[in-house]
Amino acid sequence: MKLVHKYVDRDGKGDMSFIPEEMDDIWHAYNLITEGDVVRASTVRKVNLESSTGSGTTFRTRTTLTVSVESIDYDAQGCKLRVKGRNMEENEYVKMGCYHTLDLVLNRKFTLMKMHWDSVALERVEIACNPTQSADVAAVIMQEGLAFVCLITSNMTLMRTKIDVSIPRKRKGFVQQYEKGISKFYDTIIQAILRHVNFDVVKCVLVASPGFVKDQFHEYMIQQAIKTDNKVILDNKAKFMLIHSTTGFKHSLQDVLQDPAVVNKIADTKAAGEVKALEQFYTTLQCEPAKAFYGKKHIEAANESQAIETLLISDSLFRSQDVNLRKEYVKIVDSVRESGGDVKIFSSLHPSGERLEQLTGLAAILRFPMPELDEDDEEDSETEE
Amino acid sequence: MSRHRNIRSMDFEEECDAFDDVYGHSVEDDYSMSPSQAAFMYNRNNIQIGSYLNSQKDIEEEDEEIESNEELKKAKLESCVEQIRGTLGTTMTRQQIVDAVVGFDYNVERALNSLLNENPKTQESNRSSKVQTEDLPSSKVVGGSSGAQGKTRTVTKGFDVVVQKDVSRLSSTPDSQSPASGRGTPVNVDEELNKKWEPKIDVLAQYKKDRSDSKQHLYMIVIGHVDAGKSTLMGHLLCSLGQVHQKVMHKYEQESRKLGKQSFMYAWVLDETGEERNRGITMDVGRSQFETQNKLVTLLDAPGHKDFIPNMISGAGQADVALLVVDATRGEFETGFDFGGQTREHALLVRSLGVSQLAVAINKLDTVSWSKERFDDIKDKLKVFLKQAGFREADVTFVPCSGLSGQNLVKKSTENELISWYNGSTLLEVIDNFRPPERPISKPLRFSINDIFKGVGSRLCVSGRVETGCLSAGDRVLLCPSREIATVKSITLEDVPYPVVYAGDQPTVTLSGVEMENVSVGYIMCDIQSPVQVASKFQCRIVVFNVKVPITKGYPIVLHHQSLMEPASFSKLISQLNKSTGEVVKKRPRFLSNNTSAMVEIQVSRPIALEMYSEYKELGRVTLRVGGLTIAAGLITKIIL
Ligand SMILES: Nc1nc2c(ncn2[C@@H]2O[C@H](COP(=O)(O)OP(=O)(O)OP(=O)(O)O)[C@@H](O)[C@H]2O)c(=O)[nH]1
Ligand SMILES: [Mg+2]
């Protein structure tokens, strides 16, 4: 993301202008903008002009609008943000207070005004504007009849296609039906790969499955490519990497990212680091349960005693619509850092982040064992749900 | 005009306000979203941020219901407006079109007509029908089932309860935006609704009449670690019983020799696909049939390789009894049993899937020169383990044999080394001695679907197991969770047509009235009057086997239920229980580790058809797996949503 303008005063109030340049930047923007912020961007608005007789003409016009944000939708597929809110600055086309939805897309400047840029938001800006050489990886994870084509960047795993077909089982006298079903299934996957994987930027395509599906598929794909003389696949043959996974479901991508061969190839993407940290948390929970806490209550208690060594926190918490809640989470992050702890903010778009999110979104490995909170307390927090 | 504001979303309000504006008004471009697109959208309002939000669940869900209703309405409206625009161009204002569409209850044709005839009368009728639409929104989406909504909840088993559930399923789960939910065609079951299910009283008598003169049918699954010799043992058994033609066997011998895999010639009887034969391992469950003195046995040859355990689980769900094959070769038994091999996992799985009788074939004894010590050693080790796994000692039989040389399969052994210490039963006799299992024939129909394919004349065929009740040709049945109605055209059992099949049978059923896309493996076909429950959240009591990392809330798992495989997660750890007494040891544990028993709540990624264990044992069992390992087995105790 390119930062083209920045002004933040001493109280943290201010505005910044950005130009998103990569897919990840849209995700960063999604995490930066919260309800109540003000966003300005150029947009197209439909205008109806009505003459005194009542007949009207409609035209579209490009205009710059400033809205006070009420809702934000992230469109991972189309790679854009839809920011909806009321108009704050009247112009000749749009009245004050009218609703408008701004589409924030790649390579289009937008300005974000916040009453308070907190540490987490500022850190996000820093990460977003710091160009890392992101190893772009595509992954196909599958089992018979089910396949996902995903793109993995350092900040997210984007599911591009889900293929779900039923393939007849092998049965006496019906083997062709099985074989026909499976080649149709493979053809669909090949189509999806060709459509969604841009081999100019993608350095590696992981093909993962339990059993031999991956090998069969790979063989089939190469054969088909030779048959149809498909240059795209033949030229990029070396980019395909076959990995064993335990299931064909999306969450098994986590196992795939842990495979040593993959770790070597895609090195230190954020994803791999997150997977490792979560794994470490679970190991601690297994061996020394008193040093692994999760849930807001427990984390707050541990934080008070300055016991947190590593804090795992899901970025979804900072997208909370409740401003005060967001503040509380920011405070935890700040105070852990102050006391010398490490904070890992998980992207909720990675399988590991999804998993942390399910685990209350907040977990920590402690420096020293602490007693578990009372059962009563626990029960309170559960009923609050 | 303001009357239908609540139906449409807020955007139009703005338009209305801007109407009397002098310099015209601007319109925000509305976007309507296709369901497939919606699956990729992250809407902050819809994201459930887990437990740490201090909001009350109930209220939240209700809100959402309305919201997605609105969402649906909006999308519908948009598509109608789009269509009309396509015909009329821009001659009408958007407002006019919107009014007409809403007025005619989203019927494009009628709305178009009215717009074209634009006269006061239709305006009039517009208004009157508008009033009707007022009350519709909440029930509209549910389609035919709206009538049942008003009914009070009665017992857990009525049809209305399921309908209730369906309402929330269609509207509140985020799933309803995914493409998959397009399958859930609402069904009009009004006429069936009024009839109450009652057992066909004559069913038992009919069963006696139909089946008393034929042999008892038994389904046996053959399990064990990879390369224990399961396929070879069974292939040889079938061969000795004359089930495989000599010519065929000769062909297998020739061809397997060509591949340099002659030792697999008997396995080829069951391993039929090229892939299986080339690799020399079974990948999907093989089926065959043979007769013993008193029984007709269908054998299911499970794959031993750990990557194919999902297939083995679906096979085990269909079996009455199991034959565990272990390799007696030195070192091999140990790999399969002690060091994370599948001998343990398979045995635990079949037990937790309801198989209680087990025969253990201690195979490949030829490689240890029929040593009695080796046999006893293995037998003792297994005995202890099987007892822990929950098998009664009396229900487990051990038999020494060799699949390759065919010793002690059908006839008494000719090996002197063996006869010197063994004169017990042959494998065939052991199989013949299995007690016939109980068949719940007089319950409502439940049929678990395990395969779907096109039969002769490209008719849709499903095969699977009749879990409870009976099924006759001509019956109307309900397929869940998609709630499709189908008619049974014909039924065959091992290629022989049957007019009626009963619990325990595994027929192939030809259906009409339903498309292949609307059925998947793992669906339950059931009685229309007494349908199976559909839910995506349930409570169950689990036994944790062996986990590498402790189970916490939110832990992602793969749920196996009959032939169904679906991603799921633990949504709540309710309590940890004492393994033997079932007493609560700890409420709301933070985590569960090895060998514990617990009450948990499980959230499945989309609704599935299931039953409580107390009502239908067969459909009340689940198996939970993570990373290729079975971590727990459970019994469903409560169905939530
Ligand atoms: N010596 C000896 N070898 C045997 C015996 N039974 C099977 N084998 C060999 O063991 C190997 C594996 O046999 P399979 O029948 O394919 O084993 P399986 O258990 O079906 O294997 P999966 O289905 O892949 O789990 C083959 O090479 C057989 O020839 C036996 O009784 N004695
Ligand atoms: Mg086999």
mmCIF file of C-alpha atoms in Angstrom, chain A residues 41-304:
data_model
loop_
_atom_site.group_PDB
_atom_site.id
_atom_site.type_symbol
_atom_site.label_atom_id
_atom_site.label_comp_id
_atom_site.label_asym_id
_atom_site.label_seq_id
_atom_site.Cartn_x
_atom_site.Cartn_y
_atom_site.Cartn_z
ATOM 1 C CA ALA A 41 -12.896 8.516 -2.350
ATOM 2 C CA SER A 42 -13.841 9.115 -5.919
ATOM 3 C CA THR A 43 -16.980 7.264 -6.967
ATOM 4 C CA VAL A 44 -19.703 7.020 -9.557
ATOM 5 C CA ARG A 45 -23.134 8.254 -8.630
ATOM 6 C CA LYS A 46 -26.334 7.915 -10.593
ATOM 7 C CA VAL A 47 -28.257 11.159 -10.852
ATOM 8 C CA ASN A 48 -31.848 11.610 -11.913
ATOM 9 C CA LEU A 49 -32.703 14.975 -13.342
ATOM 10 C CA GLU A 50 -36.401 15.672 -13.351
ATOM 11 C CA SER A 51 -37.960 18.415 -15.376
ATOM 12 C CA SER A 52 -41.085 20.215 -14.260
ATOM 13 C CA THR A 53 -43.235 17.893 -16.393
ATOM 14 C CA GLY A 54 -42.084 14.970 -14.370
ATOM 15 C CA SER A 55 -40.164 13.165 -17.082
ATOM 16 C CA GLY A 56 -36.644 12.471 -16.003
ATOM 17 C CA THR A 57 -33.276 11.719 -17.407
ATOM 18 C CA THR A 58 -30.724 9.581 -15.688
ATOM 19 C CA PHE A 59 -27.004 9.865 -16.000
ATOM 20 C CA ARG A 60 -23.958 8.690 -14.164
ATOM 21 C CA THR A 61 -21.306 10.990 -12.993
ATOM 22 C CA ARG A 62 -17.971 10.657 -11.278
ATOM 23 C CA THR A 63 -17.662 12.641 -8.122
ATOM 24 C CA THR A 64 -15.701 12.566 -4.894
ATOM 25 C CA LEU A 65 -17.729 11.777 -1.812
ATOM 26 C CA THR A 66 -16.975 11.732 1.868
ATOM 27 C CA VAL A 67 -18.990 9.321 3.962
ATOM 28 C CA SER A 68 -19.235 8.577 7.619
ATOM 29 C CA VAL A 69 -18.861 4.825 7.719
ATOM 30 C CA GLU A 70 -21.747 2.666 8.885
ATOM 31 C CA SER A 71 -20.939 -0.697 7.371
ATOM 32 C CA ILE A 72 -18.027 -2.330 5.628
ATOM 33 C CA ASP A 73 -18.153 -5.364 3.388
ATOM 34 C CA TYR A 74 -15.038 -7.104 2.243
ATOM 35 C CA ASP A 75 -15.349 -8.776 -1.127
ATOM 36 C CA ALA A 76 -12.465 -11.199 -1.294
ATOM 37 C CA GLN A 77 -13.467 -12.511 -4.682
ATOM 38 C CA GLY A 78 -13.773 -9.172 -6.424
ATOM 39 C CA CYS A 79 -10.945 -7.801 -4.328
ATOM 40 C CA LYS A 80 -12.697 -4.676 -3.126
ATOM 41 C CA LEU A 81 -14.155 -3.031 -0.068
ATOM 42 C CA ARG A 82 -17.652 -1.696 0.013
ATOM 43 C CA VAL A 83 -17.875 1.113 2.516
ATOM 44 C CA LYS A 84 -21.342 2.368 3.156
ATOM 45 C CA GLY A 85 -22.400 5.455 5.036
ATOM 46 C CA ARG A 86 -24.033 8.854 4.968
ATOM 47 C CA ASN A 87 -22.665 11.672 2.889
ATOM 48 C CA MET A 88 -20.790 14.258 4.953
ATOM 49 C CA GLU A 89 -20.029 16.907 2.354
ATOM 50 C CA GLU A 90 -22.827 18.093 0.134
ATOM 51 C CA ASN A 91 -22.079 18.781 -3.516
ATOM 52 C CA GLU A 92 -24.100 19.515 -6.602
ATOM 53 C CA TYR A 93 -25.122 15.888 -7.053
ATOM 54 C CA VAL A 94 -25.470 14.427 -3.628
ATOM 55 C CA LYS A 95 -27.301 15.875 -0.686
ATOM 56 C CA MET A 96 -25.995 15.862 2.823
ATOM 57 C CA GLY A 97 -26.882 12.718 4.719
ATOM 58 C CA CYS A 98 -27.674 10.623 1.658
ATOM 59 C CA TYR A 99 -26.471 7.055 1.741
ATOM 60 C CA HIS A 100 -23.687 6.052 -0.529
ATOM 61 C CA THR A 101 -21.509 3.005 -0.937
ATOM 62 C CA LEU A 102 -17.918 3.667 -1.870
ATOM 63 C CA ASP A 103 -16.035 0.903 -3.612
ATOM 64 C CA LEU A 104 -12.407 0.877 -2.596
ATOM 65 C CA VAL A 105 -10.414 -0.955 -5.249
ATOM 66 C CA LEU A 106 -6.826 -1.490 -6.265
ATOM 67 C CA ASN A 107 -4.866 1.509 -7.499
ATOM 68 C CA ARG A 108 -7.530 4.010 -6.519
ATOM 69 C CA LYS A 109 -6.693 6.542 -3.839
ATOM 70 C CA PHE A 110 -8.787 6.868 -0.702
ATOM 71 C CA THR A 111 -8.513 8.987 2.428
ATOM 72 C CA LEU A 112 -9.282 7.742 5.900
ATOM 73 C CA MET A 113 -10.019 10.042 8.835
ATOM 74 C CA LYS A 114 -10.056 8.727 12.362
ATOM 75 C CA MET A 115 -10.813 10.382 15.648
ATOM 76 C CA HIS A 116 -8.105 8.236 17.121
ATOM 77 C CA TRP A 117 -5.377 6.249 15.422
ATOM 78 C CA ASP A 118 -4.476 3.680 18.069
ATOM 79 C CA SER A 119 -1.305 1.633 18.211
ATOM 80 C CA VAL A 120 -2.819 -1.361 16.456
ATOM 81 C CA ALA A 121 -4.063 0.771 13.587
ATOM 82 C CA LEU A 122 -0.708 2.523 13.260
ATOM 83 C CA GLU A 123 1.071 -0.807 13.263
ATOM 84 C CA ARG A 124 -1.248 -2.033 10.543
ATOM 85 C CA VAL A 125 -0.369 1.007 8.429
ATOM 86 C CA GLU A 126 3.286 0.291 8.927
ATOM 87 C CA ILE A 127 2.963 -3.348 7.908
ATOM 88 C CA ALA A 128 0.771 -2.487 4.960
ATOM 89 C CA CYS A 129 3.138 0.137 3.614
ATOM 90 C CA ASN A 130 6.266 -1.874 4.137
ATOM 91 C CA PRO A 131 6.777 -3.783 0.931
ATOM 92 C CA THR A 132 7.754 -7.348 1.707
ATOM 93 C CA GLN A 133 8.588 -9.723 -1.038
ATOM 94 C CA SER A 134 5.470 -11.764 -0.642
ATOM 95 C CA ALA A 135 5.841 -15.312 -1.822
ATOM 96 C CA ASP A 136 2.617 -15.845 -3.667
ATOM 97 C CA VAL A 137 1.493 -19.397 -3.409
ATOM 98 C CA ALA A 138 -1.526 -21.163 -4.856
ATOM 99 C CA ALA A 139 -2.849 -24.300 -3.265
ATOM 100 C CA VAL A 140 -5.228 -26.990 -4.415
ATOM 101 C CA ILE A 141 -6.406 -29.139 -1.567
ATOM 102 C CA MET A 142 -8.575 -32.080 -2.439
ATOM 103 C CA GLN A 143 -9.993 -35.496 -1.839
ATOM 104 C CA GLU A 144 -12.167 -37.533 -4.147
ATOM 105 C CA GLY A 145 -15.096 -35.335 -5.097
ATOM 106 C CA LEU A 146 -14.037 -32.269 -3.137
ATOM 107 C CA ALA A 147 -11.447 -29.648 -4.000
ATOM 108 C CA PHE A 148 -10.560 -26.109 -2.985
ATOM 109 C CA VAL A 149 -8.433 -23.792 -5.065
ATOM 110 C CA CYS A 150 -6.861 -21.152 -2.827
ATOM 111 C CA LEU A 151 -4.370 -18.353 -3.055
ATOM 112 C CA ILE A 152 -2.080 -17.817 -0.100
ATOM 113 C CA THR A 153 -0.425 -14.480 0.482
ATOM 114 C CA SER A 154 1.340 -13.393 3.617
ATOM 115 C CA ASN A 155 -1.832 -11.976 5.102
ATOM 116 C CA MET A 156 -4.545 -14.221 3.877
ATOM 117 C CA THR A 157 -5.701 -17.451 2.396
ATOM 118 C CA LEU A 158 -8.318 -16.746 -0.216
ATOM 119 C CA MET A 159 -10.585 -19.521 -1.295
ATOM 120 C CA ARG A 160 -11.173 -19.053 -4.977
ATOM 121 C CA THR A 161 -13.247 -22.063 -5.919
ATOM 122 C CA LYS A 162 -14.862 -24.914 -4.135
ATOM 123 C CA ILE A 163 -15.579 -27.951 -6.235
ATOM 124 C CA ASP A 164 -17.966 -30.419 -4.682
ATOM 125 C CA VAL A 165 -19.257 -33.253 -6.835
ATOM 126 C CA SER A 166 -20.370 -36.732 -6.045
ATOM 127 C CA ILE A 167 -18.390 -39.444 -7.699
ATOM 128 C CA PRO A 168 -19.924 -42.916 -7.799
ATOM 129 C CA ARG A 169 -17.947 -45.453 -5.818
ATOM 130 C CA LYS A 170 -16.212 -48.341 -7.480
ATOM 131 C CA ARG A 171 -18.596 -51.228 -7.900
ATOM 132 C CA LYS A 172 -18.697 -54.392 -9.864
ATOM 133 C CA GLY A 173 -19.473 -53.685 -13.494
ATOM 134 C CA PHE A 174 -19.614 -49.943 -12.967
ATOM 135 C CA VAL A 175 -15.939 -49.048 -12.891
ATOM 136 C CA GLN A 176 -16.312 -46.747 -15.930
ATOM 137 C CA GLN A 177 -18.815 -44.558 -14.104
ATOM 138 C CA TYR A 178 -16.273 -44.029 -11.365
ATOM 139 C CA GLU A 179 -13.553 -43.305 -13.862
ATOM 140 C CA LYS A 180 -15.715 -40.940 -15.867
ATOM 141 C CA GLY A 181 -16.720 -39.126 -12.703
ATOM 142 C CA ILE A 182 -13.175 -38.700 -11.583
ATOM 143 C CA SER A 183 -11.860 -37.354 -14.887
ATOM 144 C CA LYS A 184 -14.672 -34.838 -15.000
ATOM 145 C CA PHE A 185 -13.742 -33.812 -11.478
ATOM 146 C CA TYR A 186 -10.083 -33.384 -12.452
ATOM 147 C CA ASP A 187 -11.042 -31.383 -15.542
ATOM 148 C CA THR A 188 -12.994 -28.967 -13.388
ATOM 149 C CA ILE A 189 -9.999 -28.482 -11.115
ATOM 150 C CA ILE A 190 -7.692 -27.839 -14.058
ATOM 151 C CA GLN A 191 -10.110 -25.226 -15.355
ATOM 152 C CA ALA A 192 -10.198 -23.578 -11.945
ATOM 153 C CA ILE A 193 -6.410 -23.501 -11.740
ATOM 154 C CA LEU A 194 -6.127 -21.929 -15.167
ATOM 155 C CA ARG A 195 -8.710 -19.357 -14.286
ATOM 156 C CA HIS A 196 -7.486 -18.334 -10.870
ATOM 157 C CA VAL A 197 -3.764 -18.879 -10.803
ATOM 158 C CA ASN A 198 -1.688 -16.205 -12.415
ATOM 159 C CA PHE A 199 1.537 -18.015 -13.144
ATOM 160 C CA ASP A 200 3.388 -14.730 -13.646
ATOM 161 C CA VAL A 201 3.233 -13.973 -9.939
ATOM 162 C CA VAL A 202 2.614 -17.358 -8.359
ATOM 163 C CA LYS A 203 5.862 -19.047 -7.544
ATOM 164 C CA CYS A 204 4.516 -22.356 -6.432
ATOM 165 C CA VAL A 205 1.311 -24.381 -6.661
ATOM 166 C CA LEU A 206 0.766 -26.807 -3.805
ATOM 167 C CA VAL A 207 -1.309 -29.836 -4.689
ATOM 168 C CA ALA A 208 -2.361 -31.560 -1.494
ATOM 169 C CA SER A 209 -4.539 -34.558 -0.713
ATOM 170 C CA PRO A 210 -4.697 -37.681 1.372
ATOM 171 C CA GLY A 211 -3.922 -40.936 -0.423
ATOM 172 C CA PHE A 212 -3.041 -40.863 -4.090
ATOM 173 C CA VAL A 213 -5.537 -38.361 -5.390
ATOM 174 C CA LYS A 214 -2.851 -35.711 -5.750
ATOM 175 C CA ASP A 215 -0.597 -38.006 -7.758
ATOM 176 C CA GLN A 216 -3.424 -39.166 -9.956
ATOM 177 C CA PHE A 217 -4.534 -35.615 -10.514
ATOM 178 C CA HIS A 218 -1.058 -34.393 -11.318
ATOM 179 C CA GLU A 219 -0.509 -37.183 -13.782
ATOM 180 C CA TYR A 220 -3.876 -36.541 -15.394
ATOM 181 C CA MET A 221 -3.225 -32.826 -15.619
ATOM 182 C CA ILE A 222 0.137 -33.241 -17.307
ATOM 183 C CA GLN A 223 -1.293 -35.814 -19.705
ATOM 184 C CA GLN A 224 -4.168 -33.540 -20.614
ATOM 185 C CA ALA A 225 -1.799 -30.615 -21.048
ATOM 186 C CA ILE A 226 0.319 -32.622 -23.441
ATOM 187 C CA LYS A 227 -2.754 -33.780 -25.305
ATOM 188 C CA THR A 228 -4.183 -30.295 -25.703
ATOM 189 C CA ASP A 229 -0.777 -28.670 -25.941
ATOM 190 C CA ASN A 230 -1.506 -26.381 -23.032
ATOM 191 C CA LYS A 231 1.548 -24.175 -22.776
ATOM 192 C CA VAL A 232 0.555 -22.537 -19.509
ATOM 193 C CA ILE A 233 0.681 -25.789 -17.612
ATOM 194 C CA LEU A 234 3.586 -27.322 -19.465
ATOM 195 C CA ASP A 235 5.775 -24.251 -19.006
ATOM 196 C CA ASN A 236 5.027 -24.101 -15.327
ATOM 197 C CA LYS A 237 5.258 -27.810 -14.669
ATOM 198 C CA ALA A 238 8.073 -27.296 -12.214
ATOM 199 C CA LYS A 239 5.972 -25.038 -10.006
ATOM 200 C CA PHE A 240 3.640 -27.831 -8.948
ATOM 201 C CA MET A 241 4.477 -29.447 -5.646
ATOM 202 C CA LEU A 242 2.721 -32.544 -4.327
ATOM 203 C CA ILE A 243 2.131 -32.598 -0.579
ATOM 204 C CA HIS A 244 0.395 -35.113 1.627
ATOM 205 C CA SER A 245 -2.490 -33.768 3.677
ATOM 206 C CA THR A 246 -4.711 -35.621 6.066
ATOM 207 C CA THR A 247 -8.027 -34.550 4.581
ATOM 208 C CA GLY A 248 -9.255 -32.590 1.614
ATOM 209 C CA PHE A 249 -11.007 -29.985 3.733
ATOM 210 C CA LYS A 250 -9.825 -26.427 3.776
ATOM 211 C CA HIS A 251 -8.610 -26.470 7.347
ATOM 212 C CA SER A 252 -6.022 -29.108 6.445
ATOM 213 C CA LEU A 253 -4.138 -26.363 4.638
ATOM 214 C CA GLN A 254 -2.661 -25.755 8.042
ATOM 215 C CA ASP A 255 -0.935 -29.158 7.942
ATOM 216 C CA VAL A 256 0.230 -28.423 4.442
ATOM 217 C CA LEU A 257 1.842 -25.147 5.462
ATOM 218 C CA GLN A 258 3.714 -27.003 8.179
ATOM 219 C CA ASP A 259 5.200 -29.561 5.837
ATOM 220 C CA PRO A 260 8.982 -29.059 5.915
ATOM 221 C CA ALA A 261 9.195 -29.075 2.134
ATOM 222 C CA VAL A 262 6.669 -26.253 1.979
ATOM 223 C CA VAL A 263 8.239 -24.282 4.793
ATOM 224 C CA ASN A 264 11.508 -24.372 2.894
ATOM 225 C CA LYS A 265 9.949 -23.157 -0.260
ATOM 226 C CA ILE A 266 7.760 -20.348 0.966
ATOM 227 C CA ALA A 267 10.032 -19.487 3.904
ATOM 228 C CA ASP A 268 8.815 -17.024 6.462
ATOM 229 C CA THR A 269 5.413 -15.971 5.345
ATOM 230 C CA LYS A 270 3.251 -14.690 8.121
ATOM 231 C CA ALA A 271 1.083 -17.760 7.749
ATOM 232 C CA ALA A 272 3.848 -20.170 8.659
ATOM 233 C CA GLY A 273 4.771 -18.107 11.718
ATOM 234 C CA GLU A 274 1.204 -18.065 12.945
ATOM 235 C CA VAL A 275 0.820 -21.790 12.491
ATOM 236 C CA LYS A 276 3.943 -22.317 14.581
ATOM 237 C CA ALA A 277 2.819 -20.004 17.387
ATOM 238 C CA LEU A 278 -0.557 -21.690 17.664
ATOM 239 C CA GLU A 279 1.085 -25.079 17.669
ATOM 240 C CA GLN A 280 3.313 -23.951 20.506
ATOM 241 C CA PHE A 281 0.309 -22.798 22.468
ATOM 242 C CA TYR A 282 -1.324 -26.207 22.152
ATOM 243 C CA THR A 283 1.859 -28.003 23.118
ATOM 244 C CA THR A 284 2.110 -25.859 26.236
ATOM 245 C CA LEU A 285 -1.513 -26.565 27.039
ATOM 246 C CA GLN A 286 -0.715 -30.270 26.782
ATOM 247 C CA CYS A 287 2.445 -30.267 28.903
ATOM 248 C CA GLU A 288 1.963 -27.330 31.244
ATOM 249 C CA PRO A 289 -1.693 -26.341 31.227
ATOM 250 C CA ALA A 290 -1.095 -23.691 33.880
ATOM 251 C CA LYS A 291 1.052 -21.766 31.411
ATOM 252 C CA ALA A 292 -1.437 -21.670 28.554
ATOM 253 C CA PHE A 293 -4.467 -19.436 28.907
ATOM 254 C CA TYR A 294 -7.243 -18.449 26.574
ATOM 255 C CA GLY A 295 -10.403 -16.370 26.759
ATOM 256 C CA LYS A 296 -10.675 -12.718 27.696
ATOM 257 C CA LYS A 297 -11.057 -13.206 31.453
ATOM 258 C CA HIS A 298 -8.038 -15.447 31.775
ATOM 259 C CA ILE A 299 -5.894 -13.271 29.552
ATOM 260 C CA GLU A 300 -6.776 -10.151 31.486
ATOM 261 C CA ALA A 301 -5.879 -11.844 34.732
ATOM 262 C CA ALA A 302 -2.561 -13.033 33.333
ATOM 263 C CA ASN A 303 -1.859 -9.618 31.904
ATOM 264 C CA GLU A 304 -2.412 -7.985 35.259
#
